[in-house]
Short mmCIF file of C-alpha atoms (C1' of nucleotides) in Angstrom, two decimals:
data_model
loop_
_atom_site.label_atom_id
_atom_site.label_comp_id
_atom_site.label_asym_id
_atom_site.label_seq_id
_atom_site.Cartn_x
_atom_site.Cartn_y
_atom_site.Cartn_z
CA MET A 1 -7.92 -0.36 26.98
CA SER A 2 -8.57 3.15 25.69
CA HIS A 3 -7.06 4.45 22.48
CA ARG A 4 -5.09 6.97 24.49
CA ALA A 5 -3.49 4.27 26.60
CA ASP A 6 -2.82 2.32 23.42
CA VAL A 7 -0.80 5.01 21.62
CA VAL A 8 1.08 5.74 24.83
CA ARG A 9 2.03 2.09 25.22
CA ARG A 10 3.20 1.94 21.62
CA ALA A 11 5.18 5.14 21.98
CA ARG A 12 7.00 3.71 25.00
CA ALA A 13 7.60 0.45 23.15
CA LEU A 14 9.47 2.32 20.43
CA LEU A 15 12.08 3.53 22.92
CA GLY A 16 15.28 1.50 22.64
CA ARG A 17 14.21 0.08 19.29
CA THR A 18 16.35 0.82 16.25
CA ILE A 19 15.28 2.45 13.01
CA SER A 20 17.39 2.37 9.87
CA GLY A 21 17.19 4.97 7.14
CA HIS A 22 19.21 4.92 3.94
CA GLY A 23 22.39 3.53 5.45
CA VAL A 24 22.19 5.03 8.95
CA THR A 25 20.81 3.27 12.04
CA VAL A 26 19.73 4.98 15.27
CA ARG A 27 18.50 3.65 18.59
CA ILE A 28 15.35 5.62 19.43
CA THR A 29 15.74 7.54 22.72
CA GLU A 30 12.87 10.05 22.65
CA VAL A 31 9.33 10.02 21.25
CA GLU A 32 6.00 11.83 21.49
CA ALA A 33 2.54 10.26 21.27
CA TYR A 34 -0.21 11.90 19.22
CA GLY A 35 -3.75 10.65 19.73
CA GLY A 36 -5.16 11.29 16.26
CA CYS A 37 -8.74 12.56 16.01
CA GLU A 38 -9.02 12.56 19.82
CA ASP A 39 -5.98 14.84 20.27
CA PRO A 40 -6.19 18.59 19.45
CA ALA A 41 -2.39 18.69 19.04
CA SER A 42 -2.35 15.98 16.37
CA HIS A 43 -2.27 16.69 12.64
CA ALA A 44 -5.00 14.07 12.39
CA TYR A 45 -7.29 16.14 14.62
CA THR A 46 -8.52 17.76 11.41
CA ARG A 47 -8.75 15.03 8.80
CA THR A 48 -7.26 16.44 5.57
CA PRO A 49 -5.27 15.11 2.60
CA ARG A 50 -2.04 15.61 4.55
CA SER A 51 -3.17 13.62 7.57
CA GLU A 52 -4.93 10.91 5.59
CA ILE A 53 -1.94 8.58 5.87
CA MET A 54 -2.45 8.53 9.63
CA TYR A 55 -5.82 6.90 9.04
CA GLY A 56 -4.13 4.09 7.13
CA PRO A 57 -2.33 0.87 8.10
CA GLU A 58 -0.12 0.85 11.19
CA TYR A 59 3.66 1.05 11.11
CA ARG A 60 3.70 3.20 8.01
CA LEU A 61 5.89 6.29 7.93
CA TYR A 62 4.25 9.72 8.18
CA VAL A 63 6.61 12.53 7.14
CA TYR A 64 5.82 16.23 7.20
CA ARG A 65 7.81 19.40 6.57
CA SER A 66 8.20 21.67 9.55
CA TYR A 67 8.70 25.42 9.27
CA GLY A 68 9.60 24.96 5.61
CA ILE A 69 13.00 23.66 6.62
CA HIS A 70 12.92 20.36 8.50
CA PHE A 71 11.33 16.99 7.98
CA CYS A 72 9.82 15.09 10.90
CA ALA A 73 9.26 11.32 10.96
CA ASN A 74 6.32 9.59 12.65
CA VAL A 75 5.22 5.99 13.05
CA VAL A 76 1.50 5.52 12.41
CA THR A 77 0.15 3.36 15.21
CA GLY A 78 -3.55 3.06 14.42
CA PRO A 79 -6.25 2.05 14.84
CA THR A 80 -7.34 3.31 11.43
CA GLU A 81 -10.47 5.03 12.71
CA ILE A 82 -8.40 7.03 15.24
CA GLY A 83 -5.27 7.95 13.29
CA ALA A 84 -2.80 7.90 16.17
CA ALA A 85 0.95 8.26 15.52
CA VAL A 86 4.26 8.61 17.33
CA LEU A 87 6.77 11.36 16.50
CA LEU A 88 10.40 10.24 16.61
CA ARG A 89 12.22 13.02 18.45
CA ALA A 90 15.76 11.78 19.09
CA GLY A 91 18.08 8.81 18.83
CA GLU A 92 21.62 7.55 19.20
CA VAL A 93 23.43 6.76 15.96
CA THR A 94 24.64 3.16 16.21
CA SER A 95 25.92 2.67 12.66
CA GLY A 96 26.57 4.78 9.59
CA HIS A 97 28.23 7.54 11.61
CA GLU A 98 30.20 8.89 8.66
CA LEU A 99 27.11 9.20 6.50
CA ALA A 100 25.11 10.75 9.32
CA ARG A 101 27.82 13.35 9.96
CA PHE A 102 27.87 14.21 6.27
CA ARG A 103 24.10 14.62 6.13
CA ARG A 104 24.18 16.85 9.21
CA GLY A 105 26.89 19.03 7.74
CA GLU A 106 30.27 17.47 8.49
CA THR A 107 29.99 17.76 12.25
CA PRO A 108 33.00 16.47 14.24
CA PRO A 109 32.83 13.01 15.90
CA GLU A 110 32.97 14.53 19.40
CA ARG A 111 29.51 15.92 18.75
CA ASP A 112 27.95 12.62 17.69
CA VAL A 113 25.39 12.80 20.51
CA GLN A 114 23.80 15.66 18.57
CA LEU A 115 23.61 13.79 15.26
CA ALA A 116 19.97 12.73 15.79
CA ARG A 117 18.93 15.02 18.65
CA GLY A 118 15.64 16.72 17.78
CA PRO A 119 13.05 15.49 15.28
CA GLY A 120 14.41 17.51 12.36
CA ASN A 121 17.94 16.34 13.00
CA LEU A 122 16.84 12.72 13.41
CA ALA A 123 15.10 12.73 10.04
CA GLN A 124 18.06 14.44 8.40
CA ALA A 125 20.53 11.93 9.83
CA LEU A 126 18.40 9.08 8.49
CA GLY A 127 18.03 10.80 5.11
CA ILE A 128 14.25 10.79 5.47
CA THR A 129 12.29 13.11 3.16
CA LEU A 130 8.78 13.28 1.74
CA ALA A 131 9.91 10.62 -0.76
CA ASP A 132 9.72 8.14 2.15
CA LEU A 133 6.13 9.04 3.01
CA GLY A 134 4.06 5.89 3.45
CA THR A 135 6.98 3.46 3.75
CA ASP A 136 6.04 0.17 5.41
CA LEU A 137 8.43 0.16 8.36
CA LEU A 138 8.04 -3.57 8.99
CA ALA A 139 8.41 -4.85 5.42
CA ASP A 140 11.15 -7.29 4.50
CA HIS A 141 14.37 -5.49 3.69
CA GLU A 142 14.83 -4.42 0.10
CA GLN A 143 18.31 -4.56 -1.32
CA GLY A 144 19.80 -2.62 -4.18
CA ASP A 145 21.92 -4.20 -6.89
CA ASP A 146 25.03 -3.74 -4.78
CA GLY A 147 23.42 -5.68 -1.94
CA GLU A 148 23.21 -2.61 0.29
CA PHE A 149 19.99 -1.99 2.22
CA THR A 150 18.07 1.03 1.03
CA GLY A 151 14.90 2.44 2.54
CA VAL A 152 13.51 2.95 6.03
CA ARG A 153 12.81 0.10 8.46
CA LEU A 154 12.25 -0.53 12.16
CA GLY A 155 14.50 -3.04 13.90
CA PRO A 156 13.24 -5.83 16.19
CA GLU A 157 11.36 -4.97 19.37
CA CYS A 158 13.40 -4.08 22.43
CA ARG A 159 13.45 -6.84 25.06
CA GLY A 160 14.60 -4.94 28.14
CA ARG A 161 12.69 -2.70 30.56
CA PRO A 162 14.48 0.62 30.22
CA ARG A 163 13.97 3.50 32.66
CA ILE A 164 11.52 5.81 30.95
CA ALA A 165 10.85 9.42 31.92
CA SER A 166 7.91 11.50 30.67
CA GLY A 167 6.77 15.09 30.40
CA PRO A 168 4.80 17.58 28.28
CA ARG A 169 5.31 17.56 24.53
CA VAL A 170 7.76 20.01 22.99
CA GLY A 171 6.53 22.95 20.93
CA VAL A 172 2.89 21.96 21.36
CA SER A 173 0.42 24.67 22.33
CA LYS A 174 -2.71 22.53 22.57
CA ALA A 175 -3.22 19.83 25.20
CA ALA A 176 -0.03 21.08 26.85
CA ASP A 177 -1.04 19.37 30.08
CA VAL A 178 -0.75 15.77 28.92
CA PRO A 179 2.71 14.20 29.55
CA TRP A 180 3.04 12.42 26.23
CA ARG A 181 6.73 12.96 25.62
CA PHE A 182 8.76 9.92 26.62
CA TRP A 183 12.52 9.46 26.74
CA LEU A 184 15.19 7.13 28.09
CA ASP A 185 16.07 8.60 31.46
CA GLY A 186 19.53 10.14 31.52
CA ASP A 187 20.36 9.47 27.88
CA PRO A 188 22.64 12.21 26.50
CA THR A 189 21.04 12.14 23.05
CA VAL A 190 17.64 13.32 24.31
CA SER A 191 16.71 16.78 23.01
CA ALA A 192 16.34 19.88 25.16
CA TYR A 193 12.82 20.74 26.25
CA ARG A 194 11.40 23.90 24.72
CA ARG A 195 7.81 24.83 25.38
CA SER A 196 5.71 26.27 22.58
CA PRO A 197 5.69 30.12 22.60
CA ARG A 198 1.90 29.84 22.44
CA ALA A 199 1.48 27.38 25.25
CA PRO A 200 -0.60 28.65 28.16
CA THR A 201 1.56 29.63 31.09
CA PRO A 202 1.05 27.36 34.10
CA GLY A 203 -0.25 28.71 37.39
"C1'" DC B 1 -6.97 34.22 -3.69
"C1'" DC B 2 -4.46 35.44 0.42
"C1'" DA B 3 -2.75 35.35 5.00
"C1'" DA B 4 -1.17 33.02 8.90
"C1'" DA B 5 0.52 29.41 11.64
"C1'" DG B 6 3.47 25.67 12.39
"C1'" DA B 7 4.97 18.61 16.41
"C1'" DT B 8 12.21 23.25 14.42
"C1'" DC B 9 16.98 24.65 14.73
"C1'" DG B 10 20.97 27.39 14.96
"C1'" DT B 11 22.77 31.63 16.09
"C1'" DG B 12 23.05 36.13 18.69
"C1'" DA C 1 14.84 36.70 20.80
"C1'" DC C 2 14.94 35.92 15.84
"C1'" DG C 3 15.30 34.48 11.04
"C1'" DA C 4 15.25 30.86 7.50
"C1'" DT C 5 11.73 28.88 4.32
"C1'" DC C 6 7.39 26.47 2.52
"C1'" DT C 7 3.28 23.64 2.98
"C1'" DT C 8 -1.19 23.24 4.66
"C1'" DT C 9 -5.22 25.13 6.10
"C1'" DG C 10 -9.12 28.13 6.58
"C1'" DG C 11 -11.40 32.35 5.64
"C1'" DG C 12 -13.20 35.84 2.20
#
DNA sequence: CCAAAGATCGTG
DNA sequence: ACGATCTTTGGG
C-alpha cells in the first residue's frame, strides 16, 4: 500500500468520527488529505520548523494560522518519514451548541449547520488555537478540578459505511487535479467548494 | 532585511 | 471582487 493510498484511507476514516475541543463536540463531515513530502500542496512539502510537527507521531494536532485571521486544525497521520496529515474542513456540532454559537459570534440556532462549516469556522467552534498545537488526540481524557473535560480529543472510530463523495481540494493551487477532498454525501454542514484563484483553469 | 503568498471568510 | 490581518518563507 502506497503512502498516498494510506493518507487517503485515513482521511476517509475520519469522516463520521467525532472530535471534541474545549467543551464542544462535532461529527466530522468533510476532510482533505495532504501527502506530506510527496505532495506539493502540503505544508510538509518543504520541511521547515512550522511543518516539523507533521514529521512527528501520528494523531497529534497540527494547527496553523491562515491569512492572519483563522486557525486550521489537522490530524497528523504519518508515517514520520512522510509527514502526511488530514485537514478538518467541516463538521456537525453534536454537543456544546451554546458555547459554539458564542465562539462563532452569537449566531442564531437556525444557522447551526454553519457553526463548523469551513476549516476556520470548525477550529473556532472547537476553541482550537496555536496553544493546542501538538495535542495527542488519542490520549486519555484530562479533567479539570471541576470534572469537566478540557482539551482536544478524537472520539471512537466510526463503525458504519457512510456514503462518501470526493473532489479537488479547496483553495489549493498545486496538485489541483487530485481528488483528495472527501465529505459525507448530502450532508448540509459540508462547506461550499471554492477553487484557488491561482489554480490552473481546466481545459 | 523585506516582500509576498497563503489549505479563509464574510460582505458587497 | 475585496479586505481583514499575520506568520512563514525565500530571496537579496
